[in-house]
mmCIF file of N, CA and C in Angstrom:
data_model
loop_
_atom_site.group_PDB
_atom_site.id
_atom_site.type_symbol
_atom_site.label_atom_id
_atom_site.label_comp_id
_atom_site.label_asym_id
_atom_site.label_seq_id
_atom_site.Cartn_x
_atom_site.Cartn_y
_atom_site.Cartn_z
ATOM 1 N N MET A 1 -13.976 41.032 -13.245
ATOM 2 C CA MET A 1 -13.176 39.939 -13.763
ATOM 3 C C MET A 1 -14.088 38.752 -14.033
ATOM 4 N N GLU A 2 -14.000 38.194 -15.205
ATOM 5 C CA GLU A 2 -14.873 37.101 -15.601
ATOM 6 C C GLU A 2 -14.119 35.781 -15.554
ATOM 7 N N VAL A 3 -14.706 34.788 -14.884
ATOM 8 C CA VAL A 3 -14.081 33.474 -14.777
ATOM 9 C C VAL A 3 -14.750 32.550 -15.778
ATOM 10 N N VAL A 4 -13.940 31.881 -16.590
ATOM 11 C CA VAL A 4 -14.466 30.965 -17.591
ATOM 12 C C VAL A 4 -14.050 29.551 -17.199
ATOM 13 N N ALA A 5 -15.042 28.667 -17.062
ATOM 14 C CA ALA A 5 -14.757 27.282 -16.685
ATOM 15 C C ALA A 5 -14.289 26.518 -17.912
ATOM 16 N N ALA A 6 -13.264 25.705 -17.720
ATOM 17 C CA ALA A 6 -12.738 24.895 -18.815
ATOM 18 C C ALA A 6 -13.662 23.717 -19.065
ATOM 19 N N SER A 7 -13.781 23.330 -20.306
ATOM 20 C CA SER A 7 -14.625 22.206 -20.676
ATOM 21 C C SER A 7 -13.968 20.903 -20.220
ATOM 22 N N ALA A 8 -14.745 20.013 -19.607
ATOM 23 C CA ALA A 8 -14.210 18.753 -19.112
ATOM 24 C C ALA A 8 -14.170 17.687 -20.196
ATOM 25 N N ALA A 9 -14.895 17.898 -21.304
ATOM 26 C CA ALA A 9 -14.929 16.903 -22.374
ATOM 27 C C ALA A 9 -13.647 16.988 -23.193
ATOM 28 N N PRO A 10 -13.012 15.851 -23.478
ATOM 29 C CA PRO A 10 -11.788 15.876 -24.286
ATOM 30 C C PRO A 10 -12.114 16.202 -25.742
ATOM 31 N N ALA A 11 -11.156 16.756 -26.407
ATOM 32 C CA ALA A 11 -11.342 17.091 -27.814
ATOM 33 C C ALA A 11 -11.442 15.800 -28.618
ATOM 34 N N PRO A 12 -12.338 15.747 -29.613
ATOM 35 C CA PRO A 12 -12.465 14.516 -30.389
ATOM 36 C C PRO A 12 -11.199 14.252 -31.199
ATOM 37 N N ALA A 13 -10.790 12.989 -31.216
ATOM 38 C CA ALA A 13 -9.588 12.605 -31.952
ATOM 39 C C ALA A 13 -9.898 12.556 -33.437
ATOM 40 N N PRO A 14 -8.936 12.896 -34.262
ATOM 41 C CA PRO A 14 -9.174 12.812 -35.713
ATOM 42 C C PRO A 14 -9.276 11.346 -36.126
ATOM 43 N N GLN A 15 -10.495 10.826 -36.208
ATOM 44 C CA GLN A 15 -10.758 9.411 -36.435
ATOM 45 C C GLN A 15 -10.274 8.921 -37.802
ATOM 46 N N PRO A 16 -10.510 9.627 -38.895
ATOM 47 C CA PRO A 16 -10.082 9.090 -40.198
ATOM 48 C C PRO A 16 -8.572 8.859 -40.267
ATOM 49 N N GLU A 17 -7.782 9.763 -39.729
ATOM 50 C CA GLU A 17 -6.333 9.596 -39.753
ATOM 51 C C GLU A 17 -5.919 8.396 -38.903
ATOM 52 N N LEU A 18 -6.566 8.231 -37.783
ATOM 53 C CA LEU A 18 -6.248 7.128 -36.889
ATOM 54 C C LEU A 18 -6.606 5.797 -37.544
ATOM 55 N N ASP A 19 -7.806 5.723 -38.126
ATOM 56 C CA ASP A 19 -8.220 4.483 -38.791
ATOM 57 C C ASP A 19 -7.272 4.119 -39.924
ATOM 58 N N GLU A 20 -6.860 5.101 -40.690
ATOM 59 C CA GLU A 20 -5.956 4.853 -41.809
ATOM 60 C C GLU A 20 -4.595 4.351 -41.311
ATOM 61 N N ALA A 21 -4.067 5.005 -40.267
ATOM 62 C CA ALA A 21 -2.771 4.601 -39.719
ATOM 63 C C ALA A 21 -2.840 3.188 -39.150
ATOM 64 N N LEU A 22 -3.940 2.844 -38.499
ATOM 65 C CA LEU A 22 -4.091 1.494 -37.954
ATOM 66 C C LEU A 22 -4.188 0.459 -39.066
ATOM 67 N N ARG A 23 -4.955 0.756 -40.128
ATOM 68 C CA ARG A 23 -5.101 -0.163 -41.247
ATOM 69 C C ARG A 23 -3.748 -0.411 -41.921
ATOM 70 N N GLU A 24 -2.961 0.650 -42.076
ATOM 71 C CA GLU A 24 -1.656 0.522 -42.718
ATOM 72 C C GLU A 24 -0.702 -0.344 -41.884
ATOM 73 N N SER A 25 -0.819 -0.250 -40.589
ATOM 74 C CA SER A 25 0.087 -1.009 -39.720
ATOM 75 C C SER A 25 -0.427 -2.408 -39.403
ATOM 76 N N GLY A 26 -1.649 -2.717 -39.814
ATOM 77 C CA GLY A 26 -2.203 -4.049 -39.575
ATOM 78 C C GLY A 26 -2.823 -4.194 -38.191
ATOM 79 N N LEU A 27 -3.060 -3.088 -37.503
ATOM 80 C CA LEU A 27 -3.654 -3.137 -36.167
ATOM 81 C C LEU A 27 -5.144 -2.870 -36.228
ATOM 82 N N VAL A 28 -5.860 -3.258 -35.181
ATOM 83 C CA VAL A 28 -7.291 -3.026 -35.080
ATOM 84 C C VAL A 28 -7.555 -2.290 -33.784
ATOM 85 N N LEU A 29 -8.341 -1.221 -33.852
ATOM 86 C CA LEU A 29 -8.690 -0.453 -32.661
ATOM 87 C C LEU A 29 -9.942 -1.054 -32.048
ATOM 88 N N ILE A 30 -9.867 -1.401 -30.774
ATOM 89 C CA ILE A 30 -11.006 -1.964 -30.065
ATOM 90 C C ILE A 30 -11.339 -1.028 -28.918
ATOM 91 N N GLU A 31 -12.587 -0.595 -28.871
ATOM 92 C CA GLU A 31 -13.033 0.306 -27.809
ATOM 93 C C GLU A 31 -14.015 -0.431 -26.920
ATOM 94 N N THR A 32 -13.896 -0.229 -25.626
ATOM 95 C CA THR A 32 -14.787 -0.856 -24.657
ATOM 96 C C THR A 32 -15.962 0.078 -24.379
ATOM 97 N N ASP A 33 -17.150 -0.490 -24.354
ATOM 98 C CA ASP A 33 -18.339 0.283 -24.020
ATOM 99 C C ASP A 33 -18.252 0.668 -22.546
ATOM 100 N N PRO A 34 -18.303 1.969 -22.203
ATOM 101 C CA PRO A 34 -18.149 2.379 -20.800
ATOM 102 C C PRO A 34 -19.162 1.733 -19.852
ATOM 103 N N SER A 35 -20.385 1.474 -20.344
ATOM 104 C CA SER A 35 -21.383 0.865 -19.445
ATOM 105 C C SER A 35 -21.003 -0.583 -19.112
ATOM 106 N N LYS A 36 -20.414 -1.290 -20.073
ATOM 107 C CA LYS A 36 -19.993 -2.665 -19.818
ATOM 108 C C LYS A 36 -18.753 -2.700 -18.931
ATOM 109 N N ALA A 37 -17.876 -1.738 -19.116
ATOM 110 C CA ALA A 37 -16.669 -1.683 -18.292
ATOM 111 C C ALA A 37 -17.038 -1.401 -16.844
ATOM 112 N N LYS A 38 -18.033 -0.549 -16.614
ATOM 113 C CA LYS A 38 -18.471 -0.219 -15.261
ATOM 114 C C LYS A 38 -19.056 -1.463 -14.588
ATOM 115 N N ALA A 39 -19.808 -2.267 -15.345
ATOM 116 C CA ALA A 39 -20.431 -3.470 -14.778
ATOM 117 C C ALA A 39 -19.387 -4.533 -14.453
ATOM 118 N N ALA A 40 -18.249 -4.524 -15.135
ATOM 119 C CA ALA A 40 -17.234 -5.549 -14.931
ATOM 120 C C ALA A 40 -16.234 -5.199 -13.838
ATOM 121 N N GLU A 41 -16.340 -4.032 -13.252
ATOM 122 C CA GLU A 41 -15.408 -3.638 -12.189
ATOM 123 C C GLU A 41 -15.574 -4.566 -10.988
ATOM 124 N N PRO A 42 -14.465 -4.977 -10.381
ATOM 125 C CA PRO A 42 -14.566 -5.887 -9.229
ATOM 126 C C PRO A 42 -15.181 -5.173 -8.017
ATOM 127 N N VAL A 43 -15.923 -5.943 -7.274
ATOM 128 C CA VAL A 43 -16.542 -5.415 -6.054
ATOM 129 C C VAL A 43 -15.493 -5.464 -4.953
ATOM 130 N N GLU A 44 -15.367 -4.376 -4.234
ATOM 131 C CA GLU A 44 -14.374 -4.329 -3.162
ATOM 132 C C GLU A 44 -14.794 -5.221 -2.004
ATOM 133 N N ALA A 45 -13.836 -5.944 -1.478
ATOM 134 C CA ALA A 45 -14.104 -6.811 -0.332
ATOM 135 C C ALA A 45 -14.330 -5.943 0.906
ATOM 136 N N PRO A 46 -15.173 -6.385 1.813
ATOM 137 C CA PRO A 46 -15.380 -5.587 3.029
ATOM 138 C C PRO A 46 -14.097 -5.496 3.843
ATOM 139 N N ALA A 47 -13.961 -4.405 4.543
ATOM 140 C CA ALA A 47 -12.761 -4.191 5.359
ATOM 141 C C ALA A 47 -12.703 -5.233 6.478
ATOM 142 N N PRO A 48 -11.520 -5.767 6.779
ATOM 143 C CA PRO A 48 -11.432 -6.753 7.854
ATOM 144 C C PRO A 48 -11.755 -6.104 9.204
ATOM 145 N N ALA A 49 -12.240 -6.930 10.110
ATOM 146 C CA ALA A 49 -12.595 -6.427 11.442
ATOM 147 C C ALA A 49 -11.327 -5.969 12.160
ATOM 148 N N PRO A 50 -11.423 -4.916 12.943
ATOM 149 C CA PRO A 50 -10.225 -4.447 13.655
ATOM 150 C C PRO A 50 -9.749 -5.496 14.653
ATOM 151 N N ARG A 51 -8.425 -5.559 14.805
ATOM 152 C CA ARG A 51 -7.837 -6.526 15.726
ATOM 153 C C ARG A 51 -8.047 -6.070 17.167
ATOM 154 N N ALA A 52 -8.138 -7.054 18.038
ATOM 155 C CA ALA A 52 -8.268 -6.751 19.463
ATOM 156 C C ALA A 52 -6.932 -6.206 19.965
ATOM 157 N N PRO A 53 -6.952 -5.263 20.880
ATOM 158 C CA PRO A 53 -5.686 -4.724 21.384
ATOM 159 C C PRO A 53 -4.879 -5.808 22.098
ATOM 160 N N ARG A 54 -3.564 -5.695 21.997
ATOM 161 C CA ARG A 54 -2.665 -6.667 22.623
ATOM 162 C C ARG A 54 -2.710 -6.509 24.141
ATOM 163 N N GLU A 55 -2.741 -7.652 24.817
ATOM 164 C CA GLU A 55 -2.746 -7.601 26.280
ATOM 165 C C GLU A 55 -1.341 -7.295 26.768
ATOM 166 N N ARG A 56 -1.220 -6.366 27.666
ATOM 167 C CA ARG A 56 0.084 -6.002 28.221
ATOM 168 C C ARG A 56 0.485 -6.977 29.314
ATOM 169 N N ARG A 57 1.783 -7.184 29.386
ATOM 170 C CA ARG A 57 2.294 -8.023 30.475
ATOM 171 C C ARG A 57 2.156 -7.263 31.782
ATOM 172 N N PRO A 58 1.959 -7.997 32.868
ATOM 173 C CA PRO A 58 1.890 -7.292 34.153
ATOM 174 C C PRO A 58 3.260 -6.713 34.498
ATOM 175 N N THR A 59 3.256 -5.570 35.142
ATOM 176 C CA THR A 59 4.530 -4.945 35.523
ATOM 177 C C THR A 59 5.227 -5.803 36.566
ATOM 178 N N PRO A 60 6.543 -5.931 36.477
ATOM 179 C CA PRO A 60 7.259 -6.761 37.452
ATOM 180 C C PRO A 60 7.207 -6.126 38.847
ATOM 181 N N VAL A 61 7.235 -6.989 39.816
ATOM 182 C CA VAL A 61 7.180 -6.528 41.201
ATOM 183 C C VAL A 61 8.568 -5.999 41.591
ATOM 184 N N ALA A 62 8.606 -4.815 42.185
ATOM 185 C CA ALA A 62 9.882 -4.238 42.628
ATOM 186 C C ALA A 62 10.392 -5.027 43.835
ATOM 187 N N GLN A 63 11.693 -5.394 43.782
ATOM 188 C CA GLN A 63 12.274 -6.170 44.869
ATOM 189 C C GLN A 63 13.019 -5.232 45.821
ATOM 190 N N ASP A 64 12.933 -5.515 47.117
ATOM 191 C CA ASP A 64 13.564 -4.673 48.129
ATOM 192 C C ASP A 64 14.868 -5.265 48.645
ATOM 193 N N GLU A 65 15.528 -6.089 47.879
ATOM 194 C CA GLU A 65 16.790 -6.672 48.335
ATOM 195 C C GLU A 65 17.951 -5.948 47.651
ATOM 196 N N PRO A 66 19.111 -5.943 48.261
ATOM 197 C CA PRO A 66 20.253 -5.233 47.674
ATOM 198 C C PRO A 66 20.732 -5.934 46.397
ATOM 199 N N LEU A 67 21.332 -5.148 45.500
ATOM 200 C CA LEU A 67 21.874 -5.703 44.271
ATOM 201 C C LEU A 67 23.154 -6.472 44.560
ATOM 202 N N VAL A 68 23.426 -7.516 43.766
ATOM 203 C CA VAL A 68 24.599 -8.351 43.942
ATOM 204 C C VAL A 68 25.392 -8.312 42.651
ATOM 205 N N GLN A 69 26.717 -8.053 42.772
ATOM 206 C CA GLN A 69 27.576 -8.036 41.601
ATOM 207 C C GLN A 69 28.026 -9.462 41.298
ATOM 208 N N VAL A 70 27.925 -9.868 40.051
ATOM 209 C CA VAL A 70 28.269 -11.228 39.661
ATOM 210 C C VAL A 70 29.423 -11.156 38.678
ATOM 211 N N GLU A 71 30.501 -11.933 38.942
ATOM 212 C CA GLU A 71 31.639 -11.993 38.063
ATOM 213 C C GLU A 71 31.306 -12.946 36.912
ATOM 214 N N THR A 72 31.491 -12.485 35.678
ATOM 215 C CA THR A 72 31.203 -13.345 34.542
ATOM 216 C C THR A 72 32.455 -13.838 33.845
ATOM 217 N N ARG A 73 33.629 -13.365 34.271
ATOM 218 C CA ARG A 73 34.885 -13.775 33.674
ATOM 219 C C ARG A 73 35.594 -14.732 34.631
ATOM 220 N N SER A 74 36.197 -15.730 34.045
ATOM 221 C CA SER A 74 36.925 -16.705 34.848
ATOM 222 C C SER A 74 38.172 -16.051 35.390
ATOM 223 N N SER A 75 38.579 -16.380 36.606
ATOM 224 C CA SER A 75 39.738 -15.742 37.221
ATOM 225 C C SER A 75 41.043 -16.272 36.656
ATOM 226 N N ASP A 76 41.080 -17.431 35.976
ATOM 227 C CA ASP A 76 42.328 -17.967 35.449
ATOM 228 C C ASP A 76 42.645 -17.447 34.042
ATOM 229 N N GLN A 77 41.781 -16.618 33.428
ATOM 230 C CA GLN A 77 42.072 -16.030 32.121
ATOM 231 C C GLN A 77 42.706 -14.649 32.328
ATOM 232 N N PRO A 78 43.762 -14.336 31.535
ATOM 233 C CA PRO A 78 44.395 -13.023 31.685
ATOM 234 C C PRO A 78 43.525 -11.909 31.146
ATOM 235 N N LEU A 79 43.708 -10.718 31.645
ATOM 236 C CA LEU A 79 42.920 -9.569 31.196
ATOM 237 C C LEU A 79 43.366 -9.086 29.909
#
């Protein structure tokens, strides 16, 4: 079995037809030189420094006293 690699180069566009269509419509085709476009690419900013880990709160101290029930409703209001 023979494997054939596909060509990576795009097929050339029919330039005369394109130029004629652009002239008829009043448009102008402007192409950027790839070497100039590469030079104009923005330089990536360096990655910010990693943040310091958040400090955890100390664990609360366990209390050895009995729990107390607290009434939060007034006794003069009906249920």
